[in-house]
Amino acid sequence: MNISIQSDTDKYTLAETKHIEDIALYLCDHWGLSKKHCSLNISFTDDAGIEPVNVQFLQHEGATDVISFDYLDDYEEEFADEDDPFVLGELLISLETAQSQAQTYDSSFNDEALLYVAHGILHLCGFDDHQEDDIKAMRDAEAQSMKLIKEHFPNARIIA
């Protein structure tokens, strides 16, 4: 599985993208998301970059933390092509929201950004956060993901 990382904001400097790719790949493998000849695109942006996407695709006003686009239902393994990997999903993450939410929740900016990567991957794995039971399952999976990141990537960084 390939992980593609990009940033469209000059406000924040990403850490080494290979490191971010390794974390995302580890989480995808752990949660059973990895598929043959597939890729996951992760884009980091700011509130101005995520807000129009939130309005257009989710009909929600304002910025949000992470938006997941799931294309897994269209994946057919027999048509998987090593030279043209199937994009099974895309994550759009607002680092500006991560920075503000870190202050609100007394967390670090970096941990909040890592949480958004985990949260987005969990959405692609079928976790939801709209009903009370689903929210609890999502929070438990997020906590487990963050624990795994801390254990396997003790120097994990999203932000340089």
GROMACS .gro file of C-alpha atoms in nm:
model
  160
    1MET     CA    1   0.000   0.000   0.000
    2ASN     CA    2   0.122   0.349  -0.086
    3ILE     CA    3   0.071   0.654   0.131
    4SER     CA    4   0.090   0.993  -0.039
    5ILE     CA    5   0.143   1.303   0.175
    6GLN     CA    6   0.101   1.660   0.063
    7SER     CA    7   0.053   2.003   0.212
    8ASP     CA    8  -0.119   2.303   0.061
    9THR     CA    9  -0.049   2.548   0.341
   10ASP     CA   10   0.253   2.767   0.403
   11LYS     CA   11   0.148   2.827   0.764
   12TYR     CA   12   0.289   2.494   0.887
   13THR     CA   13   0.597   2.289   0.804
   14LEU     CA   14   0.548   1.913   0.793
   15ALA     CA   15   0.797   1.678   0.950
   16GLU     CA   16   0.974   1.427   0.726
   17THR     CA   17   0.689   1.289   0.512
   18LYS     CA   18   0.838   0.937   0.515
   19HIS     CA   19   0.782   0.935   0.889
   20ILE     CA   20   0.417   1.039   0.846
   21GLU     CA   21   0.374   0.773   0.575
   22ASP     CA   22   0.512   0.506   0.809
   23ILE     CA   23   0.265   0.600   1.082
   24ALA     CA   24  -0.031   0.601   0.843
   25LEU     CA   25   0.074   0.270   0.687
   26TYR     CA   26   0.111   0.113   1.031
   27LEU     CA   27  -0.240   0.226   1.130
   28CYS     CA   28  -0.385   0.106   0.797
   29ASP     CA   29  -0.224  -0.234   0.847
   30HIS     CA   30  -0.338  -0.254   1.209
   31TRP     CA   31  -0.701  -0.172   1.128
   32GLY     CA   32  -0.715  -0.392   0.817
   33LEU     CA   33  -0.737  -0.113   0.564
   34SER     CA   34  -0.431  -0.206   0.357
   35LYS     CA   35  -0.519  -0.360   0.022
   36LYS     CA   36  -0.311  -0.488  -0.267
   37HIS     CA   37  -0.196  -0.212  -0.507
   38CYS     CA   38  -0.380   0.069  -0.329
   39SER     CA   39  -0.295   0.412  -0.205
   40LEU     CA   40  -0.418   0.656   0.056
   41ASN     CA   41  -0.379   1.028  -0.002
   42ILE     CA   42  -0.333   1.254   0.299
   43SER     CA   43  -0.345   1.630   0.246
   44PHE     CA   44  -0.265   1.880   0.518
   45THR     CA   45  -0.420   2.225   0.492
   46ASP     CA   46  -0.547   2.509   0.709
   47ASP     CA   47  -0.900   2.622   0.797
   48ALA     CA   48  -0.932   2.826   0.476
   49GLY     CA   49  -0.847   2.514   0.276
   50ILE     CA   50  -1.082   2.273   0.454
   51GLU     CA   51  -1.385   2.501   0.498
   52PRO     CA   52  -1.504   2.503   0.133
   53VAL     CA   53  -1.470   2.123   0.118
   54ASN     CA   54  -1.671   2.091   0.439
   55VAL     CA   55  -1.946   2.311   0.293
   56GLN     CA   56  -1.949   2.147  -0.050
   57PHE     CA   57  -1.936   1.782   0.051
   58LEU     CA   58  -2.079   1.773   0.405
   59GLN     CA   59  -2.303   2.082   0.396
   60HIS     CA   60  -2.145   2.204   0.723
   61GLU     CA   61  -2.050   2.567   0.765
   62GLY     CA   62  -1.705   2.649   0.894
   63ALA     CA   63  -1.380   2.461   0.926
   64THR     CA   64  -1.344   2.110   1.068
   65ASP     CA   65  -1.059   1.887   1.181
   66VAL     CA   66  -1.052   1.607   0.924
   67ILE     CA   67  -1.261   1.502   0.626
   68SER     CA   68  -1.241   1.146   0.493
   69PHE     CA   69  -1.334   1.041   0.142
   70ASP     CA   70  -1.388   0.666   0.120
   71TYR     CA   71  -1.362   0.497  -0.221
   72LEU     CA   72  -1.317   0.144  -0.085
   73ASP     CA   73  -1.657   0.026  -0.212
   74ASP     CA   74  -1.523   0.067  -0.568
   75TYR     CA   75  -1.212  -0.145  -0.505
   76GLU     CA   76  -1.194  -0.476  -0.691
   77GLU     CA   77  -0.882  -0.678  -0.613
   78GLU     CA   78  -0.882  -0.859  -0.947
   79PHE     CA   79  -0.835  -0.523  -1.121
   80ALA     CA   80  -0.565  -0.400  -0.881
   81ASP     CA   81  -0.268  -0.270  -1.077
   82GLU     CA   82   0.076  -0.218  -0.929
   83ASP     CA   83   0.154   0.052  -1.187
   84ASP     CA   84  -0.172   0.238  -1.125
   85PRO     CA   85  -0.267   0.195  -0.757
   86PHE     CA   86  -0.634   0.232  -0.666
   87VAL     CA   87  -0.696   0.530  -0.437
   88LEU     CA   88  -0.899   0.378  -0.155
   89GLY     CA   89  -0.939   0.702   0.031
   90GLU     CA   90  -0.835   1.059   0.089
   91LEU     CA   91  -0.792   1.251   0.412
   92LEU     CA   92  -0.798   1.629   0.434
   93ILE     CA   93  -0.662   1.752   0.767
   94SER     CA   94  -0.665   2.108   0.899
   95LEU     CA   95  -0.348   2.180   1.092
   96GLU     CA   96  -0.494   2.515   1.197
   97THR     CA   97  -0.783   2.334   1.369
   98ALA     CA   98  -0.533   2.093   1.525
   99GLN     CA   99  -0.344   2.388   1.670
  100SER     CA  100  -0.655   2.552   1.816
  101GLN     CA  101  -0.805   2.226   1.945
  102ALA     CA  102  -0.475   2.132   2.112
  103GLN     CA  103  -0.512   2.444   2.326
  104THR     CA  104  -0.877   2.369   2.398
  105TYR     CA  105  -0.810   2.007   2.502
  106ASP     CA  106  -0.474   2.072   2.671
  107SER     CA  107  -0.297   1.851   2.419
  108SER     CA  108   0.007   1.911   2.205
  109PHE     CA  109  -0.033   2.043   1.853
  110ASN     CA  110   0.154   1.740   1.721
  111ASP     CA  111  -0.059   1.488   1.912
  112GLU     CA  112  -0.376   1.655   1.790
  113ALA     CA  113  -0.254   1.630   1.428
  114LEU     CA  114  -0.162   1.263   1.482
  115LEU     CA  115  -0.508   1.205   1.625
  116TYR     CA  116  -0.663   1.349   1.308
  117VAL     CA  117  -0.461   1.107   1.093
  118ALA     CA  118  -0.585   0.818   1.310
  119HIS     CA  119  -0.942   0.950   1.311
  120GLY     CA  120  -0.951   0.980   0.933
  121ILE     CA  121  -0.813   0.628   0.885
  122LEU     CA  122  -1.070   0.493   1.131
  123HIS     CA  123  -1.348   0.654   0.928
  124LEU     CA  124  -1.217   0.472   0.621
  125CYS     CA  125  -1.226   0.149   0.823
  126GLY     CA  126  -1.597   0.197   0.894
  127PHE     CA  127  -1.591   0.373   1.231
  128ASP     CA  128  -1.846   0.650   1.264
  129ASP     CA  129  -1.907   0.926   1.517
  130HIS     CA  130  -2.269   1.029   1.482
  131GLN     CA  131  -2.450   0.805   1.733
  132GLU     CA  132  -2.358   0.759   2.100
  133ASP     CA  133  -2.247   0.395   2.064
  134ASP     CA  134  -2.050   0.477   1.749
  135ILE     CA  135  -1.882   0.771   1.921
  136LYS     CA  136  -1.767   0.548   2.207
  137ALA     CA  137  -1.627   0.289   1.964
  138MET     CA  138  -1.450   0.566   1.769
  139ARG     CA  139  -1.299   0.718   2.086
  140ASP     CA  140  -1.179   0.374   2.202
  141ALA     CA  141  -1.021   0.307   1.860
  142GLU     CA  142  -0.861   0.653   1.863
  143ALA     CA  143  -0.713   0.588   2.208
  144GLN     CA  144  -0.581   0.251   2.093
  145SER     CA  145  -0.434   0.408   1.779
  146MET     CA  146  -0.261   0.682   1.975
  147LYS     CA  147  -0.122   0.424   2.217
  148LEU     CA  148   0.015   0.222   1.925
  149ILE     CA  149   0.169   0.533   1.770
  150LYS     CA  150   0.338   0.622   2.099
  151GLU     CA  151   0.467   0.263   2.140
  152HIS     CA  152   0.591   0.209   1.785
  153PHE     CA  153   0.681   0.566   1.690
  154PRO     CA  154   0.788   0.733   2.015
  155ASN     CA  155   0.926   1.035   1.828
  156ALA     CA  156   0.624   1.063   1.598
  157ARG     CA  157   0.597   1.406   1.440
  158ILE     CA  158   0.355   1.564   1.197
  159ILE     CA  159   0.483   1.915   1.246
  160ALA     CA  160   0.853   1.996   1.206
   0.00000   0.00000   0.00000
